[in-house]
Short mmCIF file of N, CA and C in Angstrom, two decimals:
data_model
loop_
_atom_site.label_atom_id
_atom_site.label_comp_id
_atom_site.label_asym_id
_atom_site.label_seq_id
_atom_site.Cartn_x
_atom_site.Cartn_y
_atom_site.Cartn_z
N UNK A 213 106.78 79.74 83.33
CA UNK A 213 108.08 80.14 83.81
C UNK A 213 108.34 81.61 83.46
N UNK A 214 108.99 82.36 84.13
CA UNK A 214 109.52 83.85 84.30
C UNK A 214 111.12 84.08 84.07
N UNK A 215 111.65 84.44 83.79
CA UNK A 215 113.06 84.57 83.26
C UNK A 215 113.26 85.92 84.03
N UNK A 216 113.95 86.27 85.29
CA UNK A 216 114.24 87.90 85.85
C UNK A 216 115.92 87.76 85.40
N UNK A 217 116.22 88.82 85.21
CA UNK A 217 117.91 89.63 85.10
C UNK A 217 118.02 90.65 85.78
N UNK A 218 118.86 90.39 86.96
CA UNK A 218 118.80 91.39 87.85
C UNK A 218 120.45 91.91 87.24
N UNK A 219 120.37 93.40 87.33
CA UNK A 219 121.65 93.90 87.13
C UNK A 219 121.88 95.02 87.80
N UNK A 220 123.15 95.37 88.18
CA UNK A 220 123.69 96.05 89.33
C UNK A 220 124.66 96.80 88.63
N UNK A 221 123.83 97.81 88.90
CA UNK A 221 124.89 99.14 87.68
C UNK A 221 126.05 99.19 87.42
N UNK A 222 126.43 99.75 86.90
CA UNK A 222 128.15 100.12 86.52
C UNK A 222 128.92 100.91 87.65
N UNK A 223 129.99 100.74 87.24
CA UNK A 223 130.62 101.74 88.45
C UNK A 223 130.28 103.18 88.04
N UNK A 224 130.63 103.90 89.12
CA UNK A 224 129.97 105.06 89.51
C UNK A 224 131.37 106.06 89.58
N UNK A 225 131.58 107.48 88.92
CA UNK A 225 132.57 107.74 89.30
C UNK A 225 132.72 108.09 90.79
N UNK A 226 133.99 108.36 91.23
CA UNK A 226 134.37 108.24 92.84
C UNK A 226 133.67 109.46 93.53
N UNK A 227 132.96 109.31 94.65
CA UNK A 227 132.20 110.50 95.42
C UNK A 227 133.16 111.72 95.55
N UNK A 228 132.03 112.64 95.03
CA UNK A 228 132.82 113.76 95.15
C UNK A 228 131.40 114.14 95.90
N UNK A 229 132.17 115.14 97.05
CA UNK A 229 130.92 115.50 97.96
C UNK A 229 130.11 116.63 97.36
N UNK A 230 130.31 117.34 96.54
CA UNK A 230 129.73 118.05 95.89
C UNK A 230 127.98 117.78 95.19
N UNK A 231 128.62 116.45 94.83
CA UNK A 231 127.49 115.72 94.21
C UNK A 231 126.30 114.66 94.92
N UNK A 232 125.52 115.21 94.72
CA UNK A 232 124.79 114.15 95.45
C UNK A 232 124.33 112.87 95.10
N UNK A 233 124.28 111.84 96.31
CA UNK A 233 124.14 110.54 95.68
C UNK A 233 123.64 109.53 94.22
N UNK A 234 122.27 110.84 94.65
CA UNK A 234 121.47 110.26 93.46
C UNK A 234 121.87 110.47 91.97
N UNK A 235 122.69 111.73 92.16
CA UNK A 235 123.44 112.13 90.69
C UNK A 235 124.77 111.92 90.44
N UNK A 236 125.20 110.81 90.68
CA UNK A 236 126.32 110.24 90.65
C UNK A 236 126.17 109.40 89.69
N UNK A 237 127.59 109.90 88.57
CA UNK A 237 127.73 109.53 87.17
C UNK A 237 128.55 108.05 86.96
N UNK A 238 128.58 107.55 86.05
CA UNK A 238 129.74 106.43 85.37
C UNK A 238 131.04 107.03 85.33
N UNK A 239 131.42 106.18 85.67
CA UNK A 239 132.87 106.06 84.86
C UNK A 239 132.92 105.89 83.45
N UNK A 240 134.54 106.50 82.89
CA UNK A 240 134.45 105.75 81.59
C UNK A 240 133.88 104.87 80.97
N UNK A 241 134.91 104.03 82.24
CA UNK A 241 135.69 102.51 81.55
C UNK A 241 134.05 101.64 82.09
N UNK A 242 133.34 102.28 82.84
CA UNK A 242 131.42 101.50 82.91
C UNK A 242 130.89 101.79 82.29
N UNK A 243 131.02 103.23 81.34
CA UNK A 243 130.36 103.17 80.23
C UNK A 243 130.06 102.06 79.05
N UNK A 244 131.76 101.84 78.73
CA UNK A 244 132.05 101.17 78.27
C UNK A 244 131.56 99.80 79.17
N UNK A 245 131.66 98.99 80.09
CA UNK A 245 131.25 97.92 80.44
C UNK A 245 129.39 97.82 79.96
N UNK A 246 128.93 98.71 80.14
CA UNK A 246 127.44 98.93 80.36
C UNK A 246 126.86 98.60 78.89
N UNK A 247 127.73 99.18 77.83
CA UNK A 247 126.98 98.75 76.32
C UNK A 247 127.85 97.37 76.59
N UNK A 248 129.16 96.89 76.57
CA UNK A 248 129.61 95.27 76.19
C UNK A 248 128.53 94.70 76.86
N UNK A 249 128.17 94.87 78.36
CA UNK A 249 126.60 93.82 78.89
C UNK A 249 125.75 93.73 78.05
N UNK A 250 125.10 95.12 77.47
CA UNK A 250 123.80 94.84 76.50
C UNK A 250 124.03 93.49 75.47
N UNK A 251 125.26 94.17 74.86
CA UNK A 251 126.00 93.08 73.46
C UNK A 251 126.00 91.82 73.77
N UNK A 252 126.76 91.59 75.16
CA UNK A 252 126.53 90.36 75.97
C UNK A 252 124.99 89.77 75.89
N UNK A 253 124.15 90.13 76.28
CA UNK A 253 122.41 90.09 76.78
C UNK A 253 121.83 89.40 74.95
N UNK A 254 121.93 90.19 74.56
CA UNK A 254 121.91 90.39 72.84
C UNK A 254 122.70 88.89 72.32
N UNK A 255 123.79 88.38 72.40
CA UNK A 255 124.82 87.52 72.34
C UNK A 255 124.07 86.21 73.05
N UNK A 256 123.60 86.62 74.10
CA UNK A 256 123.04 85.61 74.60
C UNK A 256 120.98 84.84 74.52
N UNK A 257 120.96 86.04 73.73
CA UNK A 257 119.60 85.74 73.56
C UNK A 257 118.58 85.99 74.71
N UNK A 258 118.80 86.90 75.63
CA UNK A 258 118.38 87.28 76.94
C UNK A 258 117.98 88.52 77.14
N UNK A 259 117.51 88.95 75.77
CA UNK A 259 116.93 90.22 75.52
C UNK A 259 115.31 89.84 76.12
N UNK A 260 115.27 91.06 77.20
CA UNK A 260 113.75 91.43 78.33
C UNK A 260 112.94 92.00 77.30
N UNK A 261 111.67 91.92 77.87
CA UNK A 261 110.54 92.26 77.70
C UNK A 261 110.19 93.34 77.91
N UNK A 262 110.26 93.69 79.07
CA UNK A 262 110.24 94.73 80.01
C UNK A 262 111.65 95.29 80.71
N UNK A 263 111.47 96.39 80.87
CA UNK A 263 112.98 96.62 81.68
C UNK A 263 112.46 97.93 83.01
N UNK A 264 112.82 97.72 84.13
CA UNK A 264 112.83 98.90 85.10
C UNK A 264 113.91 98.92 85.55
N UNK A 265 114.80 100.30 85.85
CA UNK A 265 115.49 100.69 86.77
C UNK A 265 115.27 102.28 87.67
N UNK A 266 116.35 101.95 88.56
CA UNK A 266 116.43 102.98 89.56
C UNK A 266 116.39 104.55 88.69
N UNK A 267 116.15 105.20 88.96
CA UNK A 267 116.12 106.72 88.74
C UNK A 267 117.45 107.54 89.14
N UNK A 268 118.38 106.81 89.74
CA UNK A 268 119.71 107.30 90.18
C UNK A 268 120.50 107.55 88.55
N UNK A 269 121.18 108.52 88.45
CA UNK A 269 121.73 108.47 86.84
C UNK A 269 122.80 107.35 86.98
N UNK A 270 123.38 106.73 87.86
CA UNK A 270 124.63 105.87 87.35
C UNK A 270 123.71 104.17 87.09
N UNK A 271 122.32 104.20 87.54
CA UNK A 271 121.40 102.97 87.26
C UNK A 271 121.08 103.38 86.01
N UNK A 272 120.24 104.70 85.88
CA UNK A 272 119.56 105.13 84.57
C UNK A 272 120.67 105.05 83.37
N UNK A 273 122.27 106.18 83.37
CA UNK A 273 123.23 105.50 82.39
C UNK A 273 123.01 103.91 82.05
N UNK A 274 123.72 103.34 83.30
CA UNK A 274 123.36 101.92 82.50
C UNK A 274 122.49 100.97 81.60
N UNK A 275 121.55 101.64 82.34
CA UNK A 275 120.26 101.01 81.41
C UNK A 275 120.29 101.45 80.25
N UNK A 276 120.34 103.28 79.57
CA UNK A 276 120.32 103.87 78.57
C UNK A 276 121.62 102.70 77.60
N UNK A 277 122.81 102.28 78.33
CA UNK A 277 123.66 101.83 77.17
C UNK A 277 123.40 100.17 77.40
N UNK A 278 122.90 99.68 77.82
CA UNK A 278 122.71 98.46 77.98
C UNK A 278 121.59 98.16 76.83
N UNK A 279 120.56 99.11 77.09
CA UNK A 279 119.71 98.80 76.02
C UNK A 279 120.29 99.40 74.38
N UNK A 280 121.53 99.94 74.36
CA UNK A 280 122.01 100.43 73.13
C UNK A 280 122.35 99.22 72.92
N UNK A 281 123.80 98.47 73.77
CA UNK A 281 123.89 97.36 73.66
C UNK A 281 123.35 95.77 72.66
N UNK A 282 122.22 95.98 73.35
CA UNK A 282 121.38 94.56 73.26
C UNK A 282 120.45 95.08 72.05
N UNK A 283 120.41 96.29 71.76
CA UNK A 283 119.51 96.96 70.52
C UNK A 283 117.84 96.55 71.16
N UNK A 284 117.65 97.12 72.19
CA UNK A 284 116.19 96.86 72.71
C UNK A 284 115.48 97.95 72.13
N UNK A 285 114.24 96.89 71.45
CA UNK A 285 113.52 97.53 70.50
C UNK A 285 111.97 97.58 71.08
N UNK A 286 111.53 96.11 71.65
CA UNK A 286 110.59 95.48 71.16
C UNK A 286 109.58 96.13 72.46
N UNK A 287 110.11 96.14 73.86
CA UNK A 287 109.41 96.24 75.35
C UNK A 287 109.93 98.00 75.51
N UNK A 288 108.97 97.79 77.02
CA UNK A 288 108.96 98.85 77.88
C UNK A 288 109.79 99.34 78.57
N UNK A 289 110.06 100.46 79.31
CA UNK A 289 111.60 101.01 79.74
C UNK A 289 110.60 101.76 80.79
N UNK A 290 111.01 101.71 82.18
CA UNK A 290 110.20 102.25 83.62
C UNK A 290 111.35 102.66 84.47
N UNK A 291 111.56 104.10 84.75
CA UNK A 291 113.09 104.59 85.77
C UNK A 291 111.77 104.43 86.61
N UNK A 292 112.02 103.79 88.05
CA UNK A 292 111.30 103.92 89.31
C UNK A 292 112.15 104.47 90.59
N UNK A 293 111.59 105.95 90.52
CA UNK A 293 112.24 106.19 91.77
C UNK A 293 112.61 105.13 92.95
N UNK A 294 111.13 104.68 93.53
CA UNK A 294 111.01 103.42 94.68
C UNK A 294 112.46 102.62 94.25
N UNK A 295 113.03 102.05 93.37
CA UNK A 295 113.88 101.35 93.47
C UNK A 295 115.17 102.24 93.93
N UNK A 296 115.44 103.05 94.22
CA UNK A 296 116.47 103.59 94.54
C UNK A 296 116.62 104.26 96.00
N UNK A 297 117.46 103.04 97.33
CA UNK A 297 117.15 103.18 98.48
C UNK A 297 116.11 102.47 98.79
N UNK A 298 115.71 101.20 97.94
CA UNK A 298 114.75 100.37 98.10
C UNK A 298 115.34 99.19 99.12
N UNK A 299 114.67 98.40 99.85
CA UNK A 299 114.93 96.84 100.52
C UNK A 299 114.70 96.56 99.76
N UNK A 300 114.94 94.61 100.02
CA UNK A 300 114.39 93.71 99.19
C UNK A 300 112.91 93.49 99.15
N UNK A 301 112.23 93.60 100.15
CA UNK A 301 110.86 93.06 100.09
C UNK A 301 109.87 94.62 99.39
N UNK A 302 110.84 95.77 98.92
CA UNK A 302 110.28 96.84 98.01
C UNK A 302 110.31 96.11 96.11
N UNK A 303 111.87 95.54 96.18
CA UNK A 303 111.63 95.15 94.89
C UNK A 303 110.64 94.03 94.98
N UNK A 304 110.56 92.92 95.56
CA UNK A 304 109.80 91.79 95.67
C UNK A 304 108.26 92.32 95.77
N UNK A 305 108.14 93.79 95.83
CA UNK A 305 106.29 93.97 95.88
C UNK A 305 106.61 94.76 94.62
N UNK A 306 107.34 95.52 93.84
CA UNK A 306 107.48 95.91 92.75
C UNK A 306 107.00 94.51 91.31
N UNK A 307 107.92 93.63 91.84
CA UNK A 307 107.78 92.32 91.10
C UNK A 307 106.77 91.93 90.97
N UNK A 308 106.16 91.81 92.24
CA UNK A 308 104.59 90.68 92.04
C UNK A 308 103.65 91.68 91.37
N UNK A 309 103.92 93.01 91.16
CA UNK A 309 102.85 93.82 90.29
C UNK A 309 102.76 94.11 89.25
N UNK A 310 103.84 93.25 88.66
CA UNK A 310 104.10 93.41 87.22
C UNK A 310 102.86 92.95 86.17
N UNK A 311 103.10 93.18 85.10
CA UNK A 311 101.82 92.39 84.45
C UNK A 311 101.96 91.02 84.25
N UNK A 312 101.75 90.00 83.95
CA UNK A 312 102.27 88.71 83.33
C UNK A 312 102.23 88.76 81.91
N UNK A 313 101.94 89.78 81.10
CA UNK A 313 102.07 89.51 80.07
C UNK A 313 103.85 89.58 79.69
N UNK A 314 104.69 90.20 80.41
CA UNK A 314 106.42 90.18 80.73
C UNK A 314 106.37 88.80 81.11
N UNK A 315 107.71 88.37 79.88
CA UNK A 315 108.42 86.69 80.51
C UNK A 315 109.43 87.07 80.83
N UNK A 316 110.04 87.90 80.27
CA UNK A 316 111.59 88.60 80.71
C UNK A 316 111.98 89.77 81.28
N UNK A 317 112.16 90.10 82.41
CA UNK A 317 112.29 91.14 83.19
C UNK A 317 113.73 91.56 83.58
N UNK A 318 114.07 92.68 82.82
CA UNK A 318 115.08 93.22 83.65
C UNK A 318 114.98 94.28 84.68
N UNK A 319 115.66 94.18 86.00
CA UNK A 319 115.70 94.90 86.61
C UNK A 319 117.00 95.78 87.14
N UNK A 320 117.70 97.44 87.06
CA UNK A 320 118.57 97.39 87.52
C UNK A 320 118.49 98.32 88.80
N UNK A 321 119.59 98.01 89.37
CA UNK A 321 119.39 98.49 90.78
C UNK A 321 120.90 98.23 91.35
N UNK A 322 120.99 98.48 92.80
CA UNK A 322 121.59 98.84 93.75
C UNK A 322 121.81 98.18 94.74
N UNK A 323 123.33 97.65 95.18
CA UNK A 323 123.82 96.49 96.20
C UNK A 323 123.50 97.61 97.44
N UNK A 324 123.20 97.33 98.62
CA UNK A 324 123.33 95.62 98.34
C UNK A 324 121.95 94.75 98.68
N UNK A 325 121.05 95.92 98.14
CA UNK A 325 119.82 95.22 97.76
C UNK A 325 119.75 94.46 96.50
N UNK A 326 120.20 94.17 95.19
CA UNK A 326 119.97 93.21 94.21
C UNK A 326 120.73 91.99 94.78
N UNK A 327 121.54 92.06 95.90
CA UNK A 327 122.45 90.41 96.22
C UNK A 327 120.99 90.08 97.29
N UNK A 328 121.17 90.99 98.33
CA UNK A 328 119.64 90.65 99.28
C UNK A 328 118.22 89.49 98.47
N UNK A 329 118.25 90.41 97.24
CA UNK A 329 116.56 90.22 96.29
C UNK A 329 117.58 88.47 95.85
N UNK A 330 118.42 88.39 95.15
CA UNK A 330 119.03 87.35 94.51
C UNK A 330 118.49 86.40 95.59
N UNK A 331 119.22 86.16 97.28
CA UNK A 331 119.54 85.12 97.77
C UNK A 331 118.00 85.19 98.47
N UNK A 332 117.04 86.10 98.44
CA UNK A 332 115.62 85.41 98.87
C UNK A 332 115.06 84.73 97.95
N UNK A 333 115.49 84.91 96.57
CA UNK A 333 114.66 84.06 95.30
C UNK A 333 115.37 82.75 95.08
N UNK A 334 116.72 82.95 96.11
CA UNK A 334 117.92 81.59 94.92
C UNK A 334 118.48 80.40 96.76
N UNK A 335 117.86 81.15 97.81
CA UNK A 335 118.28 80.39 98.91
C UNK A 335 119.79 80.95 99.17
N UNK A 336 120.66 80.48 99.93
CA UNK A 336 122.07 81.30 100.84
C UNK A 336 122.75 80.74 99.64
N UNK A 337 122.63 81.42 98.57
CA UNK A 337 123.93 81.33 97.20
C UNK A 337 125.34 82.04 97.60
N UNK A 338 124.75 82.60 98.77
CA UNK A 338 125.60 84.15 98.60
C UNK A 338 126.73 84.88 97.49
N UNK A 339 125.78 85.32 96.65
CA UNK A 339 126.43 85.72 95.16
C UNK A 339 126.57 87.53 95.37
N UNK A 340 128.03 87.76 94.89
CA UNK A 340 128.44 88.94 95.29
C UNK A 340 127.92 89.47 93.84
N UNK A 341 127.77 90.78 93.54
CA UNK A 341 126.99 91.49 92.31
C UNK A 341 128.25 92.35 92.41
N UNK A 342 129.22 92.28 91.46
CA UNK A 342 130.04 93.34 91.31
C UNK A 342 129.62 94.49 90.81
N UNK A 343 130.08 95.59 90.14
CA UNK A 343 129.71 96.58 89.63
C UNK A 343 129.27 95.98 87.87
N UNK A 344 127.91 96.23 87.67
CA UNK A 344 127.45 95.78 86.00
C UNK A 344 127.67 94.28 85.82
N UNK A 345 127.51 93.61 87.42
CA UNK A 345 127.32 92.53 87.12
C UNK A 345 125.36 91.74 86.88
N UNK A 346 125.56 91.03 85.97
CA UNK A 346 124.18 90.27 85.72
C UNK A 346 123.77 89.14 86.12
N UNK A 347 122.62 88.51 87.16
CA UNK A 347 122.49 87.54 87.57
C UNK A 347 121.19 86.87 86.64
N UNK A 348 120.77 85.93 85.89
CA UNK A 348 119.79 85.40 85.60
C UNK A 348 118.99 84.29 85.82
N UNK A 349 117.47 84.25 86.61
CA UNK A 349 117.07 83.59 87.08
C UNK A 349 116.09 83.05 86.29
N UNK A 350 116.21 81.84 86.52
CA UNK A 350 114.31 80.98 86.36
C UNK A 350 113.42 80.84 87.39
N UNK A 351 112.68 81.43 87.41
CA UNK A 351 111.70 81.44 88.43
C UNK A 351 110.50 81.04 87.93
N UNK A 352 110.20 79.79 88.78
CA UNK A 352 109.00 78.37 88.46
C UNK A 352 107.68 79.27 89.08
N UNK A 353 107.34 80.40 88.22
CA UNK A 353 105.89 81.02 88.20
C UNK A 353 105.44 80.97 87.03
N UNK A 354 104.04 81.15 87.15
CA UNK A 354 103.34 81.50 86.03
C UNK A 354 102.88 83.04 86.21
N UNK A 355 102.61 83.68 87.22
CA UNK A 355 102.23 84.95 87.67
C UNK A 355 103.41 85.84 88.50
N UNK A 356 103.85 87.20 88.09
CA UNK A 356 104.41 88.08 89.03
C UNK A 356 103.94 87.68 90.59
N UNK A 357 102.78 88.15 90.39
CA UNK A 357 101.80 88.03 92.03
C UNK A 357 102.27 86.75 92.93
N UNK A 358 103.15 85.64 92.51
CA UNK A 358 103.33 85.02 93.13
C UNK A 358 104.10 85.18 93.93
N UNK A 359 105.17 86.24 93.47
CA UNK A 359 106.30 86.72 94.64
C UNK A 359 105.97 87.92 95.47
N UNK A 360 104.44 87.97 95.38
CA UNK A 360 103.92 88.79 96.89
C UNK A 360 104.05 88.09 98.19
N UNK A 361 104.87 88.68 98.85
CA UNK A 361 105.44 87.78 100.18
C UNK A 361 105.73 86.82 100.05
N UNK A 362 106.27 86.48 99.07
CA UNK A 362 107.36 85.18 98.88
C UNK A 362 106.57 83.92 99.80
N UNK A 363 105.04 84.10 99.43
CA UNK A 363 104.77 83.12 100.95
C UNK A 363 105.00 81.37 99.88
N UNK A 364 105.47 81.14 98.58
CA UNK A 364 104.88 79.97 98.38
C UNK A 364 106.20 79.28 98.69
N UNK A 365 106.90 80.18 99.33
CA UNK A 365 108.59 79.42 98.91
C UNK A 365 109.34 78.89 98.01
N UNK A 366 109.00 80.12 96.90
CA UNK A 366 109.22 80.06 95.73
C UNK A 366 111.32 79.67 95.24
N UNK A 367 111.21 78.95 94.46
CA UNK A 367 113.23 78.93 94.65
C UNK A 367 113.55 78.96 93.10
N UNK A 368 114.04 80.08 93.33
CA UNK A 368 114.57 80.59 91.35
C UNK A 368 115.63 79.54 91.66
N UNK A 369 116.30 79.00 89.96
CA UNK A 369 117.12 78.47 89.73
C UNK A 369 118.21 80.26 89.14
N UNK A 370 119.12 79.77 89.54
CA UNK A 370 120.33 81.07 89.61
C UNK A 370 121.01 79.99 87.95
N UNK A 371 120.59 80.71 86.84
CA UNK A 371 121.41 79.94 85.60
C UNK A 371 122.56 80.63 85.19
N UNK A 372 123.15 81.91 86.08
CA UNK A 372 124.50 82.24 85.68
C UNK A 372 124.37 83.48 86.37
N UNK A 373 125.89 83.71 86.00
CA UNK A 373 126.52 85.39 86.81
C UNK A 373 126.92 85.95 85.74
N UNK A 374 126.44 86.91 84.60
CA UNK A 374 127.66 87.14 84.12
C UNK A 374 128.81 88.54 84.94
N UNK A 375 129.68 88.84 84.54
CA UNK A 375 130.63 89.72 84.93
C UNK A 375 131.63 90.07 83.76
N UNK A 376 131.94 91.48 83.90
CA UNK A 376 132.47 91.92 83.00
C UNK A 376 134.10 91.84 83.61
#
């Protein structure tokens, strides 16, 4: 079994056209949401193995305080450009290339591709990902590689939402 945590950044402060997408910052008050998730993660015993996110700074912030959060010590930390302006079937070939030696994967990223990635792994849940919201799945693999083209019809169990 595989344990994924998909999480969907914090809010972002409000577009200012000046700035470009990709460098679009937090808010405060997501700062603040972004370490309570880690604490949350940490609280819950759902501290990853591995962690990748987007290369966008309001994905990368999050991750930086999420893992303050949860005090991630032990795994790896990967900003992947590709995830940012990614589809679903980009994260889903990101996934199956993981190593298997990861049981716990976090991934953060960007609606409304992490709801897309959710409801191909969890069937028509249709689960909305608010801003720094966390979805956590069980997914009945033994190998990443199995969610190369999703051909086995693989069906994560969806074991919660959290939301701040």
């Amino acid at each position: 079994m595989k344990i994924l945590l998909i999480l969907r950044h914090a809010k972002s402060s409000l577009k200012d056209s000046s700035v470009p997408d990709h460098d679009r910052p937090l808010d405060e008050l997501a700062e603040q949401d972004a370490l309570l998730m880690g604490k949350l993660l940490r609280d819950r015993g759902l501290i990853p193995d591995f962690i990748m996110s987007s290369t966008a700074l309001r994905a990368k912030t999050t991750t930086d305080l999420v893992v303050e959060g949860c005090k991630y010590r032990e795994g790896k930390i990967i900003f992947e450009q590709s995830l940012y302006q990614a589809k679903p079937k980009d994260y889903m070939k990101i996934l199956a290339g993981l190593s298997d030696r990861y049981v716990c994967i976090l991934l953060v990223g960007h609606n409304p591709t992490v709801e897309e990635v959710i409801e191909i792994l969890t069937g028509p849940l249709e689960i909305t990902m608010s801003p720094c919201a966390l979805a956590y799945l069980n997914l009945p693999i033994e190998n990443w590689i199995q969610l190369d083209k999703h051909e086995n019809n693989i069906r994560a169990e969806l074991l919660g939402v959290l939301r701040l």
